């Protein structure tokens, strides 16, 4: 199984779909800052990109807030690997897989490939954006910028703000893992690859539209989970536990449903 898992994971990580997710996500995150820089140079005067930046923590936050990355992140998560089960099932390849592997191992392989690929598809553009701003922008220092992150106040200035960036990246990866597995769960019911790719985004955006209209339930909006800064969160454990519950639920439902689907395979 290890060899099979490694080969399948490698094929998903080094795929066109993964490249599309990374490139599209990076462009979305950098679009505002880069276009703002070009406009300044064209209309006002010449200035380097570094001079246009503040501190890198706030630049990363602004990149998320002013782009469509947080909105389209579920699409980036599902593109590389979420269709792994429905592709195997529809092509009949799953029969040859089950001749040399048990159902449990096959399901674990699907979940593992999907989790790692989906997590990286959201993490890597965020990581590239964060690195770009850490190189170009100033450190996040208390004497210059003050406290601006209530949830992160205890650690905001550790490593000049780099620990906050690491936590942002961790939540980006976790977000990708969760929504890739939600897509995988959907594929166990609707084995059409286009339904599998489109439904997570529709579900994500629909839930957000409903929950953001209420002050009480806005805390549960999935849009708040990719970079947890929502002032209604009691602490950082809330978005962590919330996403872990979603992940466990998606994995459990996928496992049960696929077991039933494979009874006669």
PDB file of C-alpha atoms in Angstrom:
ATOM      1  CA  UNK A   1       0.000   0.000   0.000  1.00  0.00           C
ATOM      2  CA  UNK A   2       2.851   2.406   0.804  1.00  0.00           C
ATOM      3  CA  UNK A   3       4.227   2.198  -2.724  1.00  0.00           C
ATOM      4  CA  UNK A   4       0.775   2.613  -4.256  1.00  0.00           C
ATOM      5  CA  UNK A   5      -0.031   5.510  -1.934  1.00  0.00           C
ATOM      6  CA  UNK A   6       3.257   7.241  -2.717  1.00  0.00           C
ATOM      7  CA  UNK A   7       2.777   6.916  -6.475  1.00  0.00           C
ATOM      8  CA  UNK A   8      -0.809   8.164  -6.399  1.00  0.00           C
ATOM      9  CA  UNK A   9       0.038  11.037  -4.079  1.00  0.00           C
ATOM     10  CA  UNK A  10       2.967  12.035  -6.283  1.00  0.00           C
ATOM     11  CA  UNK A  11       0.740  12.021  -9.369  1.00  0.00           C
ATOM     12  CA  UNK A  12      -1.744  14.337  -7.633  1.00  0.00           C
ATOM     13  CA  UNK A  13       0.803  16.740  -6.155  1.00  0.00           C
ATOM     14  CA  UNK A  14       2.704  17.118  -9.450  1.00  0.00           C
ATOM     15  CA  UNK A  15      -0.393  17.511 -11.578  1.00  0.00           C
ATOM     16  CA  UNK A  16      -1.755  20.271 -13.805  1.00  0.00           C
ATOM     17  CA  UNK A  17      -4.667  20.694 -11.384  1.00  0.00           C
ATOM     18  CA  UNK A  18      -2.288  21.379  -8.501  1.00  0.00           C
ATOM     19  CA  UNK A  19      -0.349  23.909 -10.585  1.00  0.00           C
ATOM     20  CA  UNK A  20      -3.620  25.627 -11.528  1.00  0.00           C
ATOM     21  CA  UNK A  21      -4.638  25.872  -7.862  1.00  0.00           C
ATOM     22  CA  UNK A  22      -1.282  27.281  -6.783  1.00  0.00           C
ATOM     23  CA  UNK A  23      -0.937  29.792  -9.631  1.00  0.00           C
ATOM     24  CA  UNK A  24      -4.544  31.013  -9.442  1.00  0.00           C
ATOM     25  CA  UNK A  25      -4.395  31.327  -5.652  1.00  0.00           C
ATOM     26  CA  UNK A  26      -1.093  33.215  -5.707  1.00  0.00           C
ATOM     27  CA  UNK A  27      -2.338  35.635  -8.378  1.00  0.00           C
ATOM     28  CA  UNK A  28      -5.489  36.348  -6.375  1.00  0.00           C
ATOM     29  CA  UNK A  29      -3.521  37.020  -3.201  1.00  0.00           C
ATOM     30  CA  UNK A  30      -0.945  39.292  -4.835  1.00  0.00           C
ATOM     31  CA  UNK A  31      -3.269  41.061  -7.285  1.00  0.00           C
ATOM     32  CA  UNK A  32      -4.243  44.031  -5.094  1.00  0.00           C
ATOM     33  CA  UNK A  33      -0.719  44.832  -3.901  1.00  0.00           C
ATOM     34  CA  UNK A  34       0.889  44.467  -7.317  1.00  0.00           C
ATOM     35  CA  UNK A  35      -1.767  46.458  -9.204  1.00  0.00           C
ATOM     36  CA  UNK A  36      -1.674  49.142  -6.496  1.00  0.00           C
ATOM     37  CA  UNK A  37       2.104  49.362  -6.941  1.00  0.00           C
ATOM     38  CA  UNK A  38       1.802  49.673 -10.731  1.00  0.00           C
ATOM     39  CA  UNK A  39      -0.888  52.340 -10.416  1.00  0.00           C
ATOM     40  CA  UNK A  40       1.233  54.345  -7.987  1.00  0.00           C
ATOM     41  CA  UNK A  41       4.238  54.216 -10.292  1.00  0.00           C
ATOM     42  CA  UNK A  42       2.136  55.189 -13.301  1.00  0.00           C
ATOM     43  CA  UNK A  43       0.133  58.029 -11.740  1.00  0.00           C
ATOM     44  CA  UNK A  44       2.229  59.451  -8.888  1.00  0.00           C
ATOM     45  CA  UNK A  45       5.882  58.552  -9.149  1.00  0.00           C
ATOM     46  CA  UNK A  46       8.456  55.813  -9.070  1.00  0.00           C
ATOM     47  CA  UNK A  47       8.592  53.711  -5.917  1.00  0.00           C
ATOM     48  CA  UNK A  48       9.847  50.228  -5.092  1.00  0.00           C
ATOM     49  CA  UNK A  49       7.420  47.487  -4.104  1.00  0.00           C
ATOM     50  CA  UNK A  50       8.962  47.402  -0.615  1.00  0.00           C
ATOM     51  CA  UNK A  51       8.186  51.084  -0.027  1.00  0.00           C
ATOM     52  CA  UNK A  52       4.538  50.416  -0.858  1.00  0.00           C
ATOM     53  CA  UNK A  53       4.294  47.767   1.868  1.00  0.00           C
ATOM     54  CA  UNK A  54       3.702  48.174   5.584  1.00  0.00           C
ATOM     55  CA  UNK A  55       4.528  45.295   7.917  1.00  0.00           C
ATOM     56  CA  UNK A  56       4.259  41.793   6.509  1.00  0.00           C
ATOM     57  CA  UNK A  57       1.562  40.531   8.918  1.00  0.00           C
ATOM     58  CA  UNK A  58      -0.864  43.268   7.922  1.00  0.00           C
ATOM     59  CA  UNK A  59       0.069  42.863   4.264  1.00  0.00           C
ATOM     60  CA  UNK A  60      -0.830  39.153   4.392  1.00  0.00           C
ATOM     61  CA  UNK A  61      -4.121  39.986   6.134  1.00  0.00           C
ATOM     62  CA  UNK A  62      -4.875  42.647   3.506  1.00  0.00           C
ATOM     63  CA  UNK A  63      -4.064  40.194   0.706  1.00  0.00           C
ATOM     64  CA  UNK A  64      -6.762  37.835   2.024  1.00  0.00           C
ATOM     65  CA  UNK A  65      -9.259  40.590   2.763  1.00  0.00           C
ATOM     66  CA  UNK A  66      -9.002  42.345  -0.622  1.00  0.00           C
ATOM     67  CA  UNK A  67      -8.828  39.269  -2.861  1.00  0.00           C
ATOM     68  CA  UNK A  68     -11.200  36.476  -3.756  1.00  0.00           C
ATOM     69  CA  UNK A  69      -8.853  33.849  -2.335  1.00  0.00           C
ATOM     70  CA  UNK A  70     -10.939  33.080   0.745  1.00  0.00           C
ATOM     71  CA  UNK A  71     -14.041  32.757  -1.426  1.00  0.00           C
ATOM     72  CA  UNK A  72     -12.526  30.426  -4.026  1.00  0.00           C
ATOM     73  CA  UNK A  73     -10.275  28.411  -1.661  1.00  0.00           C
ATOM     74  CA  UNK A  74     -12.616  25.344  -1.669  1.00  0.00           C
ATOM     75  CA  UNK A  75     -12.197  25.133  -5.458  1.00  0.00           C
ATOM     76  CA  UNK A  76      -8.412  25.133  -5.083  1.00  0.00           C
ATOM     77  CA  UNK A  77      -8.706  22.400  -2.434  1.00  0.00           C
ATOM     78  CA  UNK A  78     -10.841  20.031  -4.522  1.00  0.00           C
ATOM     79  CA  UNK A  79      -9.091  20.391  -7.889  1.00  0.00           C
ATOM     80  CA  UNK A  80      -6.024  18.140  -7.395  1.00  0.00           C
ATOM     81  CA  UNK A  81      -7.470  14.967  -5.871  1.00  0.00           C
ATOM     82  CA  UNK A  82     -11.126  15.074  -4.766  1.00  0.00           C
ATOM     83  CA  UNK A  83     -12.294  13.066  -7.804  1.00  0.00           C
ATOM     84  CA  UNK A  84      -9.949  10.173  -6.990  1.00  0.00           C
ATOM     85  CA  UNK A  85     -12.764   7.824  -5.926  1.00  0.00           C
ATOM     86  CA  UNK A  86     -15.290   8.664  -8.633  1.00  0.00           C
ATOM     87  CA  UNK A  87     -12.562   8.395 -11.309  1.00  0.00           C
ATOM     88  CA  UNK A  88     -11.583   4.924 -10.041  1.00  0.00           C
ATOM     89  CA  UNK A  89     -15.222   3.886  -9.734  1.00  0.00           C
ATOM     90  CA  UNK A  90     -16.404   5.140 -13.117  1.00  0.00           C
ATOM     91  CA  UNK A  91     -13.411   3.761 -15.018  1.00  0.00           C
ATOM     92  CA  UNK A  92     -13.655   0.334 -13.390  1.00  0.00           C
ATOM     93  CA  UNK A  93     -10.040   0.639 -12.226  1.00  0.00           C
ATOM     94  CA  UNK A  94     -11.251   0.143  -8.680  1.00  0.00           C
ATOM     95  CA  UNK A  95     -11.786  -3.574  -9.402  1.00  0.00           C
ATOM     96  CA  UNK A  96      -8.114  -4.173 -10.104  1.00  0.00           C
ATOM     97  CA  UNK A  97      -7.154  -2.095  -7.044  1.00  0.00           C
ATOM     98  CA  UNK A  98      -9.345  -4.205  -4.756  1.00  0.00           C
ATOM     99  CA  UNK A  99      -7.756  -7.419  -6.101  1.00  0.00           C
ATOM    100  CA  UNK A 100      -4.484  -6.460  -4.426  1.00  0.00           C
ATOM    101  CA  UNK A 101      -5.734  -4.286  -1.566  1.00  0.00           C
ATOM    102  CA  UNK A 102      -8.471  -4.383   1.053  1.00  0.00           C
ATOM    103  CA  UNK A 103     -11.366  -1.913   1.077  1.00  0.00           C
ATOM    104  CA  UNK A 104     -10.101  -0.353   4.286  1.00  0.00           C
ATOM    105  CA  UNK A 105      -6.657   0.279   2.836  1.00  0.00           C
ATOM    106  CA  UNK A 106      -8.106   1.674  -0.365  1.00  0.00           C
ATOM    107  CA  UNK A 107     -10.360   4.085   1.552  1.00  0.00           C
ATOM    108  CA  UNK A 108      -7.429   5.169   3.734  1.00  0.00           C
ATOM    109  CA  UNK A 109      -5.379   5.768   0.582  1.00  0.00           C
ATOM    110  CA  UNK A 110      -8.112   7.960  -0.915  1.00  0.00           C
ATOM    111  CA  UNK A 111      -8.465   9.986   2.289  1.00  0.00           C
ATOM    112  CA  UNK A 112      -4.692  10.369   2.675  1.00  0.00           C
ATOM    113  CA  UNK A 113      -4.080  11.464  -0.922  1.00  0.00           C
ATOM    114  CA  UNK A 114      -7.038  13.819  -0.856  1.00  0.00           C
ATOM    115  CA  UNK A 115      -6.073  15.364   2.494  1.00  0.00           C
ATOM    116  CA  UNK A 116      -2.446  16.064   1.626  1.00  0.00           C
ATOM    117  CA  UNK A 117      -3.175  17.300  -1.897  1.00  0.00           C
ATOM    118  CA  UNK A 118      -6.079  19.496  -0.811  1.00  0.00           C
ATOM    119  CA  UNK A 119      -4.116  20.947   2.091  1.00  0.00           C
ATOM    120  CA  UNK A 120      -1.127  21.782  -0.108  1.00  0.00           C
ATOM    121  CA  UNK A 121      -3.332  23.314  -2.812  1.00  0.00           C
ATOM    122  CA  UNK A 122      -4.511  25.961  -0.327  1.00  0.00           C
ATOM    123  CA  UNK A 123      -1.297  26.213   1.693  1.00  0.00           C
ATOM    124  CA  UNK A 124       1.243  26.726  -1.104  1.00  0.00           C
ATOM    125  CA  UNK A 125      -0.192  29.923  -2.674  1.00  0.00           C
ATOM    126  CA  UNK A 126      -0.614  31.333   0.835  1.00  0.00           C
ATOM    127  CA  UNK A 127       2.967  30.338   1.668  1.00  0.00           C
ATOM    128  CA  UNK A 128       4.326  31.997  -1.498  1.00  0.00           C
ATOM    129  CA  UNK A 129       2.374  35.163  -0.720  1.00  0.00           C
ATOM    130  CA  UNK A 130       3.601  35.191   2.897  1.00  0.00           C
ATOM    131  CA  UNK A 131       7.217  34.685   1.819  1.00  0.00           C
ATOM    132  CA  UNK A 132       6.933  37.502  -0.731  1.00  0.00           C
ATOM    133  CA  UNK A 133       5.730  39.923   1.928  1.00  0.00           C
ATOM    134  CA  UNK A 134       8.234  38.742   4.547  1.00  0.00           C
ATOM    135  CA  UNK A 135      10.977  39.579   2.045  1.00  0.00           C
ATOM    136  CA  UNK A 136       9.538  42.878   0.798  1.00  0.00           C
ATOM    137  CA  UNK A 137       7.704  44.295   3.826  1.00  0.00           C
ATOM    138  CA  UNK A 138       8.838  45.395   7.271  1.00  0.00           C
ATOM    139  CA  UNK A 139       8.789  43.255  10.451  1.00  0.00           C
ATOM    140  CA  UNK A 140       5.696  43.412  12.649  1.00  0.00           C
ATOM    141  CA  UNK A 141       6.953  45.448  15.615  1.00  0.00           C
ATOM    142  CA  UNK A 142       4.888  46.738  18.592  1.00  0.00           C
ATOM    143  CA  UNK A 143       6.522  50.167  18.712  1.00  0.00           C
ATOM    144  CA  UNK A 144       5.541  50.837  15.080  1.00  0.00           C
ATOM    145  CA  UNK A 145       2.198  49.128  14.543  1.00  0.00           C
ATOM    146  CA  UNK A 146       0.635  48.444  17.935  1.00  0.00           C
ATOM    147  CA  UNK A 147      -1.624  45.526  18.748  1.00  0.00           C
ATOM    148  CA  UNK A 148      -4.071  44.718  15.956  1.00  0.00           C
ATOM    149  CA  UNK A 149      -4.792  40.998  16.335  1.00  0.00           C
ATOM    150  CA  UNK A 150      -6.934  40.302  19.393  1.00  0.00           C
ATOM    151  CA  UNK A 151      -6.931  36.499  19.022  1.00  0.00           C
ATOM    152  CA  UNK A 152      -3.158  36.465  18.597  1.00  0.00           C
ATOM    153  CA  UNK A 153      -2.263  39.147  21.162  1.00  0.00           C
ATOM    154  CA  UNK A 154      -0.235  36.746  23.335  1.00  0.00           C
ATOM    155  CA  UNK A 155       2.013  35.696  20.450  1.00  0.00           C
ATOM    156  CA  UNK A 156       1.645  38.605  18.007  1.00  0.00           C
ATOM    157  CA  UNK A 157       5.230  39.832  18.250  1.00  0.00           C
ATOM    158  CA  UNK A 158       7.057  36.528  18.674  1.00  0.00           C
ATOM    159  CA  UNK A 159       9.697  36.274  15.924  1.00  0.00           C
ATOM    160  CA  UNK A 160       8.552  39.721  14.722  1.00  0.00           C
ATOM    161  CA  UNK A 161       5.145  38.338  13.776  1.00  0.00           C
ATOM    162  CA  UNK A 162       6.374  35.192  12.036  1.00  0.00           C
ATOM    163  CA  UNK A 163       4.618  32.902  14.516  1.00  0.00           C
ATOM    164  CA  UNK A 164       1.302  34.517  13.555  1.00  0.00           C
ATOM    165  CA  UNK A 165       2.093  33.808   9.894  1.00  0.00           C
ATOM    166  CA  UNK A 166       2.878  30.174  10.753  1.00  0.00           C
ATOM    167  CA  UNK A 167      -0.512  29.850  12.445  1.00  0.00           C
ATOM    168  CA  UNK A 168      -2.210  31.419   9.424  1.00  0.00           C
ATOM    169  CA  UNK A 169      -0.479  28.860   7.212  1.00  0.00           C
ATOM    170  CA  UNK A 170      -1.481  25.999   9.498  1.00  0.00           C
ATOM    171  CA  UNK A 171      -5.123  27.027   9.262  1.00  0.00           C
ATOM    172  CA  UNK A 172      -4.827  27.372   5.481  1.00  0.00           C
ATOM    173  CA  UNK A 173      -3.565  23.787   5.271  1.00  0.00           C
ATOM    174  CA  UNK A 174      -6.277  22.523   7.607  1.00  0.00           C
ATOM    175  CA  UNK A 175      -8.927  24.363   5.595  1.00  0.00           C
ATOM    176  CA  UNK A 176      -7.726  22.644   2.409  1.00  0.00           C
ATOM    177  CA  UNK A 177      -7.762  19.244   4.111  1.00  0.00           C
ATOM    178  CA  UNK A 178     -11.327  19.758   5.370  1.00  0.00           C
ATOM    179  CA  UNK A 179     -12.854  20.908   2.090  1.00  0.00           C
ATOM    180  CA  UNK A 180     -11.002  18.358  -0.020  1.00  0.00           C
ATOM    181  CA  UNK A 181     -12.496  15.640   2.190  1.00  0.00           C
ATOM    182  CA  UNK A 182     -15.952  17.216   2.028  1.00  0.00           C
ATOM    183  CA  UNK A 183     -15.631  16.948  -1.756  1.00  0.00           C
ATOM    184  CA  UNK A 184     -14.450  13.350  -1.393  1.00  0.00           C
ATOM    185  CA  UNK A 185     -17.482  12.632   0.779  1.00  0.00           C
ATOM    186  CA  UNK A 186     -19.763  14.069  -1.923  1.00  0.00           C
ATOM    187  CA  UNK A 187     -18.075  11.867  -4.548  1.00  0.00           C
ATOM    188  CA  UNK A 188     -19.220   8.781  -2.630  1.00  0.00           C
ATOM    189  CA  UNK A 189     -22.832   9.789  -3.315  1.00  0.00           C
ATOM    190  CA  UNK A 190     -22.569  11.499  -6.707  1.00  0.00           C
ATOM    191  CA  UNK A 191     -19.863   9.793  -8.756  1.00  0.00           C
ATOM    192  CA  UNK A 192     -20.002  12.467 -11.453  1.00  0.00           C
ATOM    193  CA  UNK A 193     -16.651  14.292 -11.327  1.00  0.00           C
ATOM    194  CA  UNK A 194     -18.161  17.679 -12.242  1.00  0.00           C
ATOM    195  CA  UNK A 195     -20.719  17.438  -9.436  1.00  0.00           C
ATOM    196  CA  UNK A 196     -17.896  16.444  -7.088  1.00  0.00           C
ATOM    197  CA  UNK A 197     -15.828  19.484  -8.078  1.00  0.00           C
ATOM    198  CA  UNK A 198     -18.657  22.034  -8.036  1.00  0.00           C
ATOM    199  CA  UNK A 199     -20.722  21.013  -5.001  1.00  0.00           C
ATOM    200  CA  UNK A 200     -18.177  21.889  -2.247  1.00  0.00           C
ATOM    201  CA  UNK A 201     -17.967  25.483  -3.489  1.00  0.00           C
ATOM    202  CA  UNK A 202     -21.774  25.759  -3.754  1.00  0.00           C
ATOM    203  CA  UNK A 203     -22.123  24.329  -0.246  1.00  0.00           C
ATOM    204  CA  UNK A 204     -19.393  26.594   1.154  1.00  0.00           C
ATOM    205  CA  UNK A 205     -20.757  29.772  -0.392  1.00  0.00           C
ATOM    206  CA  UNK A 206     -24.380  28.896   0.395  1.00  0.00           C
ATOM    207  CA  UNK A 207     -23.615  28.265   4.073  1.00  0.00           C
ATOM    208  CA  UNK A 208     -21.694  31.547   4.232  1.00  0.00           C
ATOM    209  CA  UNK A 209     -24.554  33.540   2.695  1.00  0.00           C
ATOM    210  CA  UNK A 210     -27.049  32.106   5.177  1.00  0.00           C
ATOM    211  CA  UNK A 211     -24.904  32.371   8.314  1.00  0.00           C
ATOM    212  CA  UNK A 212     -23.504  35.851   7.696  1.00  0.00           C
ATOM    213  CA  UNK A 213     -27.024  37.287   7.903  1.00  0.00           C
ATOM    214  CA  UNK A 214     -27.268  36.376  11.589  1.00  0.00           C
ATOM    215  CA  UNK A 215     -25.019  37.781  14.296  1.00  0.00           C
ATOM    216  CA  UNK A 216     -25.274  34.631  16.394  1.00  0.00           C
ATOM    217  CA  UNK A 217     -24.459  32.077  13.683  1.00  0.00           C
ATOM    218  CA  UNK A 218     -21.905  34.154  11.761  1.00  0.00           C
ATOM    219  CA  UNK A 219     -19.253  32.586  13.970  1.00  0.00           C
ATOM    220  CA  UNK A 220     -19.864  29.277  12.129  1.00  0.00           C
ATOM    221  CA  UNK A 221     -19.349  30.695   8.637  1.00  0.00           C
ATOM    222  CA  UNK A 222     -16.664  28.601   6.875  1.00  0.00           C
ATOM    223  CA  UNK A 223     -15.188  31.765   5.318  1.00  0.00           C
ATOM    224  CA  UNK A 224     -13.944  32.730   8.793  1.00  0.00           C
ATOM    225  CA  UNK A 225     -11.922  29.539   9.148  1.00  0.00           C
ATOM    226  CA  UNK A 226      -9.215  29.914   6.512  1.00  0.00           C
ATOM    227  CA  UNK A 227      -7.546  32.787   8.357  1.00  0.00           C
ATOM    228  CA  UNK A 228      -9.226  32.911  11.787  1.00  0.00           C
ATOM    229  CA  UNK A 229      -9.487  36.575  12.809  1.00  0.00           C
ATOM    230  CA  UNK A 230     -13.227  36.827  13.463  1.00  0.00           C
ATOM    231  CA  UNK A 231     -13.752  38.887  16.608  1.00  0.00           C
ATOM    232  CA  UNK A 232     -16.558  36.595  17.759  1.00  0.00           C
ATOM    233  CA  UNK A 233     -14.204  33.632  18.268  1.00  0.00           C
ATOM    234  CA  UNK A 234     -13.589  32.998  21.994  1.00  0.00           C
ATOM    235  CA  UNK A 235     -10.070  31.754  21.174  1.00  0.00           C
ATOM    236  CA  UNK A 236      -8.108  29.937  18.477  1.00  0.00           C
ATOM    237  CA  UNK A 237      -9.275  26.549  19.724  1.00  0.00           C
ATOM    238  CA  UNK A 238     -12.765  27.268  18.403  1.00  0.00           C
ATOM    239  CA  UNK A 239     -11.905  27.332  14.657  1.00  0.00           C
ATOM    240  CA  UNK A 240      -9.521  24.404  15.183  1.00  0.00           C
ATOM    241  CA  UNK A 241     -12.122  22.191  16.875  1.00  0.00           C
ATOM    242  CA  UNK A 242     -14.844  23.307  14.460  1.00  0.00           C
ATOM    243  CA  UNK A 243     -12.800  22.257  11.434  1.00  0.00           C
ATOM    244  CA  UNK A 244     -11.690  19.000  13.030  1.00  0.00           C
ATOM    245  CA  UNK A 245     -15.350  18.120  13.641  1.00  0.00           C
ATOM    246  CA  UNK A 246     -16.142  18.824   9.969  1.00  0.00           C
ATOM    247  CA  UNK A 247     -13.155  16.730   8.902  1.00  0.00           C
ATOM    248  CA  UNK A 248     -14.076  13.773  11.112  1.00  0.00           C
ATOM    249  CA  UNK A 249     -17.686  13.938   9.914  1.00  0.00           C
ATOM    250  CA  UNK A 250     -16.666  13.981   6.228  1.00  0.00           C
ATOM    251  CA  UNK A 251     -14.212  11.102   6.675  1.00  0.00           C
ATOM    252  CA  UNK A 252     -16.724   8.998   8.629  1.00  0.00           C
ATOM    253  CA  UNK A 253     -19.513   9.528   6.063  1.00  0.00           C
ATOM    254  CA  UNK A 254     -17.155   8.771   3.167  1.00  0.00           C
ATOM    255  CA  UNK A 255     -15.957   5.572   4.850  1.00  0.00           C
ATOM    256  CA  UNK A 256     -19.480   4.304   5.503  1.00  0.00           C
ATOM    257  CA  UNK A 257     -20.813   5.202   2.062  1.00  0.00           C
ATOM    258  CA  UNK A 258     -17.882   3.765   0.097  1.00  0.00           C
ATOM    259  CA  UNK A 259     -18.045   0.528   2.076  1.00  0.00           C
ATOM    260  CA  UNK A 260     -21.629   0.128   0.918  1.00  0.00           C
ATOM    261  CA  UNK A 261     -20.825   1.064  -2.688  1.00  0.00           C
ATOM    262  CA  UNK A 262     -18.051  -1.528  -2.859  1.00  0.00           C
ATOM    263  CA  UNK A 263     -20.120  -4.464  -1.618  1.00  0.00           C
ATOM    264  CA  UNK A 264     -20.806  -5.719  -5.158  1.00  0.00           C
ATOM    265  CA  UNK A 265     -17.556  -4.581  -6.769  1.00  0.00           C
TER     266      UNK A 265
END
